[in-house]
XYZ file of C-alpha atoms in Angstrom:
270
model
C 28.505 -3.074 -3.063
C 28.383 -0.209 -5.550
C 25.715 2.394 -4.813
C 23.546 3.157 -7.878
C 22.927 6.776 -8.818
C 19.253 6.538 -7.802
C 20.078 5.401 -4.238
C 20.066 8.341 -1.781
C 23.218 8.830 0.304
C 23.028 7.503 3.822
C 20.739 4.513 3.284
C 21.990 1.100 4.375
C 22.005 -0.920 1.159
C 22.997 -4.064 3.060
C 19.554 -4.355 4.710
C 16.438 -5.460 2.765
C 13.621 -2.946 2.361
C 9.914 -3.754 2.165
C 9.311 -1.229 -0.613
C 12.283 -2.464 -2.664
C 11.177 -6.096 -2.220
C 7.707 -5.062 -3.406
C 9.351 -3.358 -6.386
C 11.150 -6.616 -7.184
C 7.924 -8.665 -6.991
C 6.379 -6.293 -9.532
C 9.337 -6.569 -11.886
C 10.848 -3.164 -11.061
C 14.518 -2.203 -11.166
C 14.874 -0.113 -8.005
C 16.083 -2.873 -5.720
C 19.379 -4.344 -4.569
C 20.622 -7.913 -4.482
C 19.918 -7.999 -0.732
C 16.247 -7.193 -1.498
C 16.069 -9.778 -4.258
C 17.650 -12.409 -2.028
C 15.101 -11.779 0.745
C 12.216 -11.760 -1.750
C 13.330 -15.047 -3.311
C 13.582 -16.571 0.158
C 10.032 -15.408 0.955
C 8.856 -16.895 -2.340
C 10.197 -20.298 -1.334
C 7.242 -20.445 1.070
C 4.766 -18.375 -0.981
C 5.703 -18.712 -4.667
C 2.648 -16.666 -5.585
C 3.852 -13.464 -3.904
C 4.171 -11.625 -7.249
C 0.569 -12.618 -8.054
C -0.553 -11.263 -4.675
C 1.207 -7.959 -5.355
C -0.313 -7.747 -8.842
C -3.786 -8.350 -7.384
C -3.076 -5.656 -4.811
C -2.177 -3.130 -7.505
C -5.189 -4.088 -9.611
C -7.508 -3.552 -6.639
C -5.887 -0.190 -5.928
C -6.570 0.940 -9.488
C -10.228 -0.152 -9.277
C -10.617 1.629 -5.932
C -9.147 4.846 -7.343
C -11.530 4.729 -10.292
C -14.397 4.080 -7.870
C -13.366 7.133 -5.820
C -13.324 9.343 -8.903
C -16.749 7.993 -9.850
C -17.993 9.034 -6.408
C -16.686 12.543 -6.943
C -13.589 12.178 -4.740
C -10.608 13.714 -6.525
C -8.176 14.098 -3.612
C -5.937 11.194 -2.611
C -3.622 10.612 0.344
C -1.585 7.475 -0.368
C 0.371 6.363 2.716
C 2.987 3.662 2.240
C 2.987 4.466 -1.466
C 6.307 2.746 -2.177
C 8.483 3.056 -5.253
C 6.619 4.416 -8.302
C 5.615 1.805 -10.850
C 3.343 1.886 -13.886
C -0.264 2.671 -12.981
C 0.308 4.853 -9.927
C -2.571 6.564 -8.160
C -2.165 9.917 -9.928
C -1.965 8.246 -13.355
C -5.124 6.209 -12.790
C -7.007 9.121 -11.212
C -6.185 11.570 -13.964
C -7.461 9.276 -16.674
C -10.873 10.001 -15.183
C -10.292 13.452 -13.678
C -7.426 15.643 -14.914
C -7.752 17.807 -11.792
C -7.087 14.965 -9.348
C -4.586 15.766 -6.597
C -2.391 13.175 -4.908
C -0.044 13.266 -1.927
C 2.246 10.254 -1.637
C 3.710 9.342 1.762
C 6.491 6.878 2.544
C 9.318 6.519 5.038
C 11.652 4.595 2.720
C 14.313 7.029 1.411
C 14.522 5.283 -1.971
C 10.745 5.462 -2.427
C 10.685 9.136 -1.448
C 13.668 10.131 -3.604
C 12.457 8.255 -6.676
C 8.903 9.565 -6.269
C 10.159 13.135 -6.115
C 12.271 12.600 -9.228
C 9.365 11.085 -11.176
C 6.905 13.781 -10.086
C 9.168 16.805 -10.398
C 7.254 19.703 -11.917
C 3.845 18.121 -11.327
C 1.951 20.758 -9.333
C -0.956 18.461 -8.482
C 1.170 15.830 -6.732
C 3.476 15.942 -3.729
C 5.650 13.529 -1.770
C 6.017 13.451 2.010
C 8.776 11.640 3.901
C 6.841 10.442 6.949
C 5.773 7.352 8.867
C 2.246 6.006 9.311
C 3.082 5.558 12.991
C 3.134 9.360 13.304
C -0.087 10.500 11.641
C 0.167 14.040 12.977
C 3.416 14.530 11.035
C 1.551 13.584 7.862
C -1.515 15.727 8.510
C 0.584 18.750 9.508
C 3.008 18.454 6.596
C 3.203 21.466 4.260
C 2.600 19.138 1.305
C -0.786 18.007 2.654
C -1.715 21.533 3.716
C -0.734 22.955 0.340
C -2.356 20.373 -1.913
C -5.338 18.801 -0.133
C -8.443 20.487 1.247
C -9.362 18.373 4.268
C -12.737 20.107 4.461
C -13.624 18.212 1.288
C -13.696 14.422 0.821
C -10.345 12.662 0.531
C -9.576 9.054 -0.414
C -7.112 7.731 2.167
C -5.164 4.799 0.746
C -3.560 2.358 3.177
C -2.683 -0.302 0.635
C -0.401 -3.139 1.761
C 1.009 -1.076 4.623
C -0.985 -1.765 7.807
C 0.337 -5.321 8.011
C 3.804 -3.867 8.626
C 2.629 -2.228 11.842
C 2.746 -4.410 14.928
C 0.098 -4.106 17.615
C 2.588 -2.222 19.786
C 2.699 0.459 17.056
C -1.047 1.080 17.643
C -2.155 0.797 14.013
C -5.811 1.229 14.979
C -4.989 4.469 16.772
C -3.027 5.738 13.768
C -5.905 5.008 11.390
C -8.401 6.608 13.773
C -6.308 9.778 14.018
C -5.995 10.032 10.247
C -9.651 9.355 9.523
C -10.845 11.759 12.211
C -9.250 14.576 10.191
C -11.191 13.711 7.032
C -14.471 15.231 5.882
C -17.736 13.317 5.499
C -17.862 11.546 2.149
C -14.199 10.578 2.414
C -13.123 7.042 1.522
C -10.793 4.633 3.318
C -9.073 2.123 1.015
C -7.311 -0.816 2.702
C -5.590 -4.046 1.743
C -4.090 -6.299 4.379
C -2.301 -9.643 4.515
C -3.959 -12.593 6.237
C -3.494 -16.321 6.539
C -7.101 -16.584 5.343
C -7.375 -17.286 1.637
C -3.756 -18.312 1.062
C -3.700 -21.580 -0.942
C -1.023 -23.179 1.249
C -1.004 -24.235 4.880
C -0.626 -21.615 7.598
C 2.544 -23.421 8.657
C 4.080 -22.947 5.205
C 2.912 -19.337 4.912
C 4.435 -18.561 8.287
C 7.828 -19.172 6.666
C 7.356 -15.960 4.689
C 6.396 -14.143 7.893
C 9.681 -15.363 9.330
C 11.642 -13.991 6.380
C 10.143 -10.524 6.872
C 10.904 -10.694 10.582
C 14.541 -11.368 9.701
C 14.581 -8.269 7.467
C 13.549 -6.075 10.441
C 10.147 -5.557 8.826
C 7.725 -7.780 10.757
C 4.742 -8.893 8.682
C 1.607 -9.115 10.815
C -1.088 -11.431 9.500
C -4.501 -10.368 10.807
C -7.892 -12.064 10.623
C -10.887 -10.801 8.651
C -12.408 -9.546 11.906
C -9.226 -7.724 12.912
C -8.909 -6.073 9.498
C -12.580 -5.058 9.514
C -11.893 -3.217 12.784
C -9.870 -0.621 10.852
C -13.203 0.486 9.340
C -14.853 1.100 12.727
C -17.402 3.896 12.364
C -17.249 3.797 8.549
C -19.727 2.281 6.132
C -18.175 -0.514 4.086
C -19.201 -0.098 0.448
C -20.351 -3.158 -1.466
C -19.144 -5.884 -1.637
C -17.567 -5.288 1.782
C -14.254 -6.656 3.015
C -13.365 -9.417 0.561
C -10.388 -10.955 -1.204
C -8.810 -8.510 -3.648
C -10.103 -9.968 -6.956
C -13.650 -10.111 -5.533
C -13.810 -6.351 -4.945
C -15.742 -5.104 -7.987
C -13.960 -7.472 -10.333
C -13.571 -6.414 -13.950
C -12.890 -9.909 -15.253
C -13.791 -13.576 -14.708
C -12.710 -14.743 -11.266
C -12.108 -18.304 -12.427
C -9.135 -17.060 -14.440
C -7.418 -15.515 -11.400
C -4.372 -17.168 -9.869
C -5.281 -18.859 -6.527
C -2.680 -16.738 -4.719
C -4.504 -13.554 -5.784
C -7.238 -14.403 -3.249
C -4.833 -14.110 -0.304
C -5.686 -11.429 2.239
C -8.465 -8.852 2.162
C -9.421 -5.555 0.581
C -12.151 -3.057 1.285
C -13.348 0.511 0.890
C -15.207 2.424 3.572
C -17.177 5.688 3.363
C -17.337 8.287 6.122
C -20.895 9.334 6.878
């Protein structure tokens, strides 16, 4: 397989990547045939996966605009993935030109492409780090140099926590990150769940199996389990709901049924 110019040396292009599969669902071009093959296989069980990803991105944009409206202009986006149209810094700066964003991902393609796209932008930075090691993120020079943790920060954990298994201690990772944030900070989360998916759990579990085969286990959690990530935080209205129902900007009856899969929420630190 020929390695494209945008693919960093040393990555195994024979193994599917979550971020490159996500890029494929959204119609991006930074993916390999192995990613497309895995994504198509997942879509055999959940044909609406692209609709779910689009709903996820739309929620993220609404949450960023909400944060700016609340006076929060600093963003820490962990599991940011491969840059696509309507990234956090683009949405934030439409409302606040001074917004600062630190992107974090452990996928080498996502990190390399993000750095290329953001080169010369002094109000953004990219960190190569893993959510499983929150201290590495908080102690990174990029976070220290760009974000003031004594002021409110919007922490984005969008479509990433469901790739951490219980043995990875996702609740501990979130608690460590949020403990470092100032009062008034916001926690923005989306998470996959069997609840809301317009097919049987048995069928949806086929997609879970595909991700397990790609070495990226997809953990479906219940509403109650996802709400636990907000422990000690105040959920802002309308609470933890399906993505289109979080401060919708359009008629819900025109949304694709798959868009209502999983949950989204925003919490505020008192």
